[in-house]
Amino acid sequence: MKKPSVLVARAIFPQTLAYLSEHFEVESNQADEVWSPLELTRRLHGKVGVLTTGSDRIDSALLQANPQLKIVANMAVGFNNFDLPAITAAGVVASNTPDVLTESTADFGFALLMATARRVTESEHYLRAGKWTKWSYDMFAGAEVHGSTLGIIGMGRIGQGVARRGALGFGMKVVYHNRSQLSPQLEAECKAQYVSKEELLKTADHVVLVVPYSAETHHTIGAQELGLMKPTATLINIARGGIVDDAALAKALAAGQIAAAGLDVFEGEPTLNPELLKVPNVVLTPHIASATTSTRLAMAQLAAENLVSYLTQGRALTPLNTVPTDR
Ligand code: DGY
């Protein structure tokens, strides 16, 4: 019997492809070309499932052109590349990859916080440029991490991981703001105190953003919020581009309104606001918060298992929606 066909929209681990090939005819993109929405739509013809990454948009036009599609499996915990209402209305299952990346991503959030507070990349650029000729008492003096106040906006699994690192590892006071307050037990585990967004911005020495992107969270941090922060504070974005107004942030950094920022995600990435490249007090990384080999492997495997489980047994492992099963 002919196996069903699936598409893998970006390059992926060979072992993930091998696993998928046990169950499906697989068209893959090992050349890692970035397909236009039209090309993705065209490649999906005849496919019942697709493994996507955060840069592959699934919307109603693509779904209408591919009524045979049954599941879209994102290799990411974030899914703002999915028009979830349109996917659900089309009777298609959507899945993501929660949990497997929580700890690695929280590690990276903390790494970015430390690099930003302690001016790691700025001082390395100085050294590499051959500018280091003598030690001096205030050279690249940064902000304290241990014992300072950590403010976390978005207290899901990754936010809680960042909180635990700060509270238990660095003796930080942790405040957080979230759509809903955590249970007393989780608050105690994270040693975190719920505060308003305004109080968090006014009191935190380091603000870490871990909220999912949506119309409601667009520009959670803009000029007004930056204006509330301490001039000595740092801002870390490991959430999504668009959570921060990057133009307003570049202005605030250039004016010294806040001390520094660490950004792993950007509005319009992989293109950056050019003003961000002009300011020295920002650490910039190319959306790598979950990028350890074992975590990326686990994400790819979970996305693939979602395809296999749904298409062979009618049940996705980590679904984002529910659809009628008789499709
Ligand atoms: C996620 O999982 O949402 C990450 O941003 C992708 O690496």
Coordinates of C-alpha atoms and ligand atoms in Angstrom, one line a residue:
M1 CA 0.0 0.0 0.0
K2 CA 1.3 3.5 -0.8
K3 CA 2.4 5.4 2.2
P4 CA 0.8 8.8 2.9
S5 CA 2.9 11.8 1.9
V6 CA 4.2 14.5 4.2
L7 CA 6.4 17.6 3.7
V8 CA 9.3 18.8 5.9
A9 CA 9.5 22.5 5.2
R10 CA 13.0 23.2 6.3
A11 CA 16.3 21.2 6.7
I12 CA 16.1 18.8 9.6
F13 CA 18.2 16.1 11.4
P14 CA 18.8 13.1 9.1
Q15 CA 17.6 10.8 11.9
T16 CA 14.3 12.7 12.1
L17 CA 13.9 12.3 8.3
A18 CA 14.7 8.5 8.6
Y19 CA 12.0 8.1 11.3
L20 CA 9.4 9.9 9.2
S21 CA 10.4 7.8 6.2
E22 CA 9.4 4.6 8.1
H23 CA 5.8 5.8 8.0
F24 CA 5.5 8.3 5.1
E25 CA 6.7 9.3 1.6
V26 CA 8.7 12.3 2.6
E27 CA 9.4 15.4 0.6
S28 CA 12.1 17.4 2.5
N29 CA 14.0 20.6 2.1
Q30 CA 17.5 19.6 3.1
A31 CA 18.9 22.4 0.9
D32 CA 17.2 24.6 3.5
E33 CA 15.8 27.0 0.9
V34 CA 13.4 29.6 2.4
W35 CA 10.2 29.0 0.4
S36 CA 7.8 31.8 -0.3
P37 CA 4.2 31.2 0.9
L38 CA 3.3 30.3 -2.7
E39 CA 6.1 27.8 -2.9
L40 CA 5.1 26.2 0.4
T41 CA 1.5 26.1 -0.8
R42 CA 2.5 24.4 -4.0
R43 CA 4.8 21.9 -2.3
L44 CA 2.0 20.9 0.0
H45 CA -0.2 19.6 -2.8
G46 CA -0.9 16.0 -2.1
K47 CA 0.6 16.0 1.4
V48 CA -1.5 15.1 4.5
G49 CA 1.0 16.5 7.0
V50 CA 3.7 19.1 7.3
L51 CA 6.6 19.7 9.7
T52 CA 7.0 23.4 10.0
T53 CA 9.3 25.8 11.8
G54 CA 8.5 29.2 13.2
S55 CA 9.2 30.9 9.9
D56 CA 6.6 28.9 7.9
R57 CA 3.3 30.6 7.8
I58 CA 0.1 28.5 7.8
D59 CA -2.9 30.6 6.9
S60 CA -6.3 30.2 5.3
A61 CA -5.1 30.8 1.7
L62 CA -2.7 27.9 2.1
L63 CA -5.3 25.7 3.8
Q64 CA -7.9 26.4 1.1
A65 CA -5.4 25.4 -1.6
N66 CA -4.7 22.1 0.3
P67 CA -7.9 20.6 1.5
Q68 CA -6.2 17.2 1.9
L69 CA -4.0 18.5 4.7
K70 CA -4.7 16.9 8.1
I71 CA -2.0 18.1 10.5
V72 CA 0.5 21.0 10.8
A73 CA 3.3 20.1 13.3
N74 CA 5.4 23.0 14.4
M75 CA 9.0 22.4 15.6
A76 CA 8.7 25.2 18.1
V77 CA 6.8 25.9 21.3
G78 CA 5.7 29.3 19.9
F79 CA 3.1 29.1 17.1
N80 CA 2.4 32.7 16.0
N81 CA 3.2 31.5 12.5
F82 CA -0.1 29.6 12.6
D83 CA -3.4 31.2 12.0
L84 CA -4.9 28.8 14.6
P85 CA -8.6 29.8 14.2
A86 CA -8.3 29.2 10.4
I87 CA -6.5 25.9 10.9
T88 CA -9.2 24.7 13.4
A89 CA -11.9 25.9 11.1
A90 CA -10.4 23.9 8.3
G91 CA -10.5 20.8 10.5
V92 CA -6.7 20.5 10.6
V93 CA -4.8 19.6 13.7
A94 CA -2.0 21.9 14.9
S95 CA 0.7 20.8 17.2
N96 CA 3.8 22.4 18.8
T97 CA 6.8 21.2 20.9
P98 CA 6.3 22.3 24.6
D99 CA 8.4 21.1 27.5
V100 CA 11.3 19.7 25.6
L101 CA 12.9 23.1 25.2
T102 CA 12.0 24.7 28.6
E103 CA 15.2 24.3 30.5
S104 CA 17.6 25.0 27.6
T105 CA 15.7 28.1 26.7
A106 CA 15.7 29.3 30.3
D107 CA 19.5 28.6 30.4
F108 CA 19.9 30.9 27.4
G109 CA 17.7 33.6 28.9
F110 CA 20.0 33.6 31.8
A111 CA 23.1 33.5 29.6
L112 CA 21.8 36.6 27.7
L113 CA 20.9 38.3 31.0
M114 CA 24.5 37.8 32.3
A115 CA 26.1 38.7 29.0
T116 CA 24.1 41.9 28.9
A117 CA 24.5 42.9 32.5
R118 CA 28.3 42.1 32.5
R119 CA 28.9 43.5 29.0
V120 CA 30.5 40.3 27.8
T121 CA 30.1 40.9 24.0
E122 CA 30.8 44.6 24.1
S123 CA 34.1 44.0 26.0
E124 CA 35.0 41.1 23.7
H125 CA 34.6 43.3 20.6
Y126 CA 36.9 45.9 22.2
L127 CA 39.5 43.3 22.9
R128 CA 39.3 41.8 19.4
A129 CA 39.6 45.2 17.9
G130 CA 43.0 45.5 19.6
K131 CA 41.9 48.4 21.8
W132 CA 42.8 46.8 25.2
T133 CA 46.1 48.4 26.3
K134 CA 45.8 48.7 30.0
W135 CA 43.5 47.6 33.0
S136 CA 41.4 50.4 34.5
Y137 CA 39.1 50.5 37.5
D138 CA 35.9 51.2 35.6
M139 CA 36.5 49.4 32.4
F140 CA 33.3 47.7 31.2
A141 CA 31.8 48.0 34.7
G142 CA 28.4 46.5 34.5
A143 CA 25.4 45.7 36.6
E144 CA 25.2 43.3 39.5
V145 CA 23.3 40.1 38.8
H146 CA 23.4 38.2 42.2
G147 CA 21.2 39.8 44.8
S148 CA 19.5 42.1 42.3
T149 CA 15.8 42.2 41.4
L150 CA 14.7 40.0 38.4
G151 CA 11.4 41.0 36.8
I152 CA 9.8 38.4 34.5
I153 CA 7.0 39.2 32.1
G154 CA 5.3 36.0 31.1
M155 CA 5.4 33.3 33.7
G156 CA 4.8 30.1 31.7
R157 CA 7.2 27.1 31.9
I158 CA 10.2 29.0 30.5
G159 CA 9.5 32.1 32.7
Q160 CA 9.4 29.8 35.7
G161 CA 12.7 28.3 34.7
V162 CA 14.3 31.7 34.5
A163 CA 12.8 32.5 37.9
R164 CA 14.2 29.4 39.6
R165 CA 17.7 30.1 38.1
G166 CA 17.6 33.7 39.4
A167 CA 16.1 32.9 42.9
L168 CA 17.9 29.7 43.7
G169 CA 21.2 30.2 41.8
F170 CA 21.8 33.9 42.2
G171 CA 19.9 34.9 45.2
M172 CA 17.8 37.3 43.3
K173 CA 14.5 38.8 44.4
V174 CA 12.0 37.6 41.7
V175 CA 8.9 39.6 40.7
Y176 CA 6.7 38.6 37.8
H177 CA 3.7 39.7 35.8
N178 CA 1.5 37.3 33.9
R179 CA -2.0 37.1 32.5
S180 CA -2.9 35.1 35.6
Q181 CA -1.3 34.7 38.9
L182 CA 0.5 31.4 39.6
S183 CA -0.7 29.0 42.3
P184 CA 0.8 29.7 45.8
Q185 CA 2.7 26.4 45.4
L186 CA 4.3 27.4 42.1
E187 CA 5.1 30.9 43.4
A188 CA 6.8 29.3 46.4
E189 CA 8.8 26.9 44.2
C190 CA 10.0 29.9 42.0
K191 CA 10.3 32.2 45.0
A192 CA 8.4 34.7 42.9
Q193 CA 6.0 37.5 43.8
Y194 CA 3.2 38.7 41.5
V195 CA 3.2 42.4 40.8
S196 CA 1.6 44.8 38.3
K197 CA 3.5 45.4 35.0
E198 CA 4.1 49.0 36.1
E199 CA 5.6 48.0 39.4
L200 CA 7.8 45.4 37.8
L201 CA 9.1 47.9 35.2
K202 CA 9.8 50.4 38.0
T203 CA 11.6 48.1 40.4
A204 CA 13.4 45.4 38.4
D205 CA 17.1 45.6 37.7
H206 CA 16.7 43.0 34.9
V207 CA 13.5 42.6 33.0
V208 CA 13.1 39.3 31.0
L209 CA 10.4 38.9 28.5
V210 CA 8.9 35.4 27.9
V211 CA 5.4 36.1 26.8
P212 CA 3.9 34.4 23.7
Y213 CA 3.3 36.8 20.7
S214 CA -0.3 37.8 19.9
A215 CA -2.2 40.9 19.0
E216 CA -2.6 41.6 22.7
T217 CA 1.2 41.3 23.5
H218 CA 2.4 43.2 20.5
H219 CA 4.7 46.0 21.8
T220 CA 4.4 44.9 25.4
I221 CA 7.5 47.1 25.8
G222 CA 7.4 50.4 23.9
A223 CA 8.6 54.0 24.6
Q224 CA 6.2 54.4 27.6
E225 CA 7.3 51.2 29.3
L226 CA 11.0 51.9 28.7
G227 CA 10.4 55.3 30.3
L228 CA 9.3 53.5 33.5
M229 CA 12.4 51.4 33.8
K230 CA 15.5 52.3 35.9
P231 CA 18.3 53.9 33.9
T232 CA 20.5 51.1 35.3
A233 CA 18.2 48.3 34.2
T234 CA 18.6 45.7 31.4
L235 CA 15.9 44.3 29.1
I236 CA 16.1 40.7 27.8
N237 CA 13.8 39.5 25.0
I238 CA 13.8 35.7 24.5
A239 CA 10.1 35.7 23.6
R240 CA 9.3 36.9 20.0
G241 CA 10.0 39.8 17.8
G242 CA 7.2 42.3 18.1
I243 CA 6.9 42.0 21.8
V244 CA 9.3 44.9 22.0
D245 CA 9.1 48.0 19.8
D246 CA 12.6 47.7 18.5
A247 CA 12.7 51.3 17.2
A248 CA 11.8 52.7 20.6
L249 CA 14.3 50.4 22.3
A250 CA 17.2 51.5 20.0
K251 CA 16.3 55.1 20.9
A252 CA 16.2 54.3 24.6
L253 CA 19.6 52.5 24.4
A254 CA 21.2 55.3 22.4
A255 CA 19.9 57.9 24.9
G256 CA 21.0 55.8 28.0
Q257 CA 17.4 55.7 29.1
I258 CA 18.1 52.1 30.1
A259 CA 21.6 50.6 30.6
A260 CA 21.5 47.7 28.1
A261 CA 19.5 45.0 26.3
G262 CA 19.9 41.4 25.3
L263 CA 17.9 40.4 22.3
D264 CA 17.5 36.9 20.7
V265 CA 14.4 37.8 18.7
F266 CA 13.5 40.8 16.5
E267 CA 10.7 42.5 14.7
G268 CA 10.9 41.4 11.0
E269 CA 13.8 38.9 11.7
P270 CA 16.1 37.9 10.2
T271 CA 16.2 41.5 9.2
L272 CA 17.1 43.8 12.1
N273 CA 16.2 47.4 12.8
P274 CA 19.5 49.0 11.6
E275 CA 19.5 51.4 14.6
L276 CA 20.0 48.4 16.9
L277 CA 23.3 47.6 15.1
K278 CA 24.6 51.1 15.8
V279 CA 24.3 51.0 19.6
P280 CA 27.0 49.2 21.6
N281 CA 25.0 48.4 24.7
V282 CA 23.0 45.6 23.2
V283 CA 23.8 41.9 22.9
L284 CA 22.3 40.4 19.7
T285 CA 21.9 36.7 19.0
P286 CA 20.1 35.1 16.0
H287 CA 17.0 33.4 17.7
I288 CA 19.1 30.6 19.3
A289 CA 17.5 30.3 22.7
S290 CA 16.5 26.7 22.3
A291 CA 19.6 25.8 20.2
T292 CA 21.4 23.0 21.9
T293 CA 21.9 19.9 19.8
S294 CA 20.0 17.6 22.1
T295 CA 17.1 20.1 22.6
R296 CA 16.7 20.8 18.8
L297 CA 16.8 17.0 18.3
A298 CA 14.1 16.5 20.9
M299 CA 12.0 19.3 19.3
A300 CA 12.4 17.8 15.8
Q301 CA 11.5 14.3 17.1
L302 CA 8.4 15.5 19.0
A303 CA 7.2 17.4 15.9
A304 CA 7.8 14.2 13.8
E305 CA 6.0 12.0 16.5
N306 CA 3.0 14.3 16.3
L307 CA 2.8 13.6 12.6
V308 CA 3.2 9.9 13.0
S309 CA 0.8 9.6 16.0
Y310 CA -1.9 11.7 14.4
L311 CA -1.7 10.2 10.9
T312 CA -1.4 6.6 12.1
Q313 CA -3.5 6.6 15.3
G314 CA -5.6 9.7 15.1
R315 CA -4.1 11.3 18.2
A316 CA -1.5 14.1 18.2
L317 CA 0.8 14.1 21.3
T318 CA 0.9 17.8 21.9
P319 CA -2.0 19.3 20.0
L320 CA -2.9 23.0 20.1
N321 CA -6.5 22.4 19.0
T322 CA -9.2 19.8 18.8
V323 CA -10.9 19.0 15.5
P324 CA -13.6 16.4 14.6
T325 CA -11.9 13.0 14.1
D326 CA -13.9 11.8 11.0
R327 CA -12.1 14.1 8.6
Ligands
DGY1 C1 10.2 28.3 19.9 O1 10.2 27.1 20.2 O2 9.2 29.0 19.9 C2 11.5 28.9 19.6 O3 11.4 30.3 19.4 C3 12.0 28.3 18.3 O4 13.3 28.0 18.4

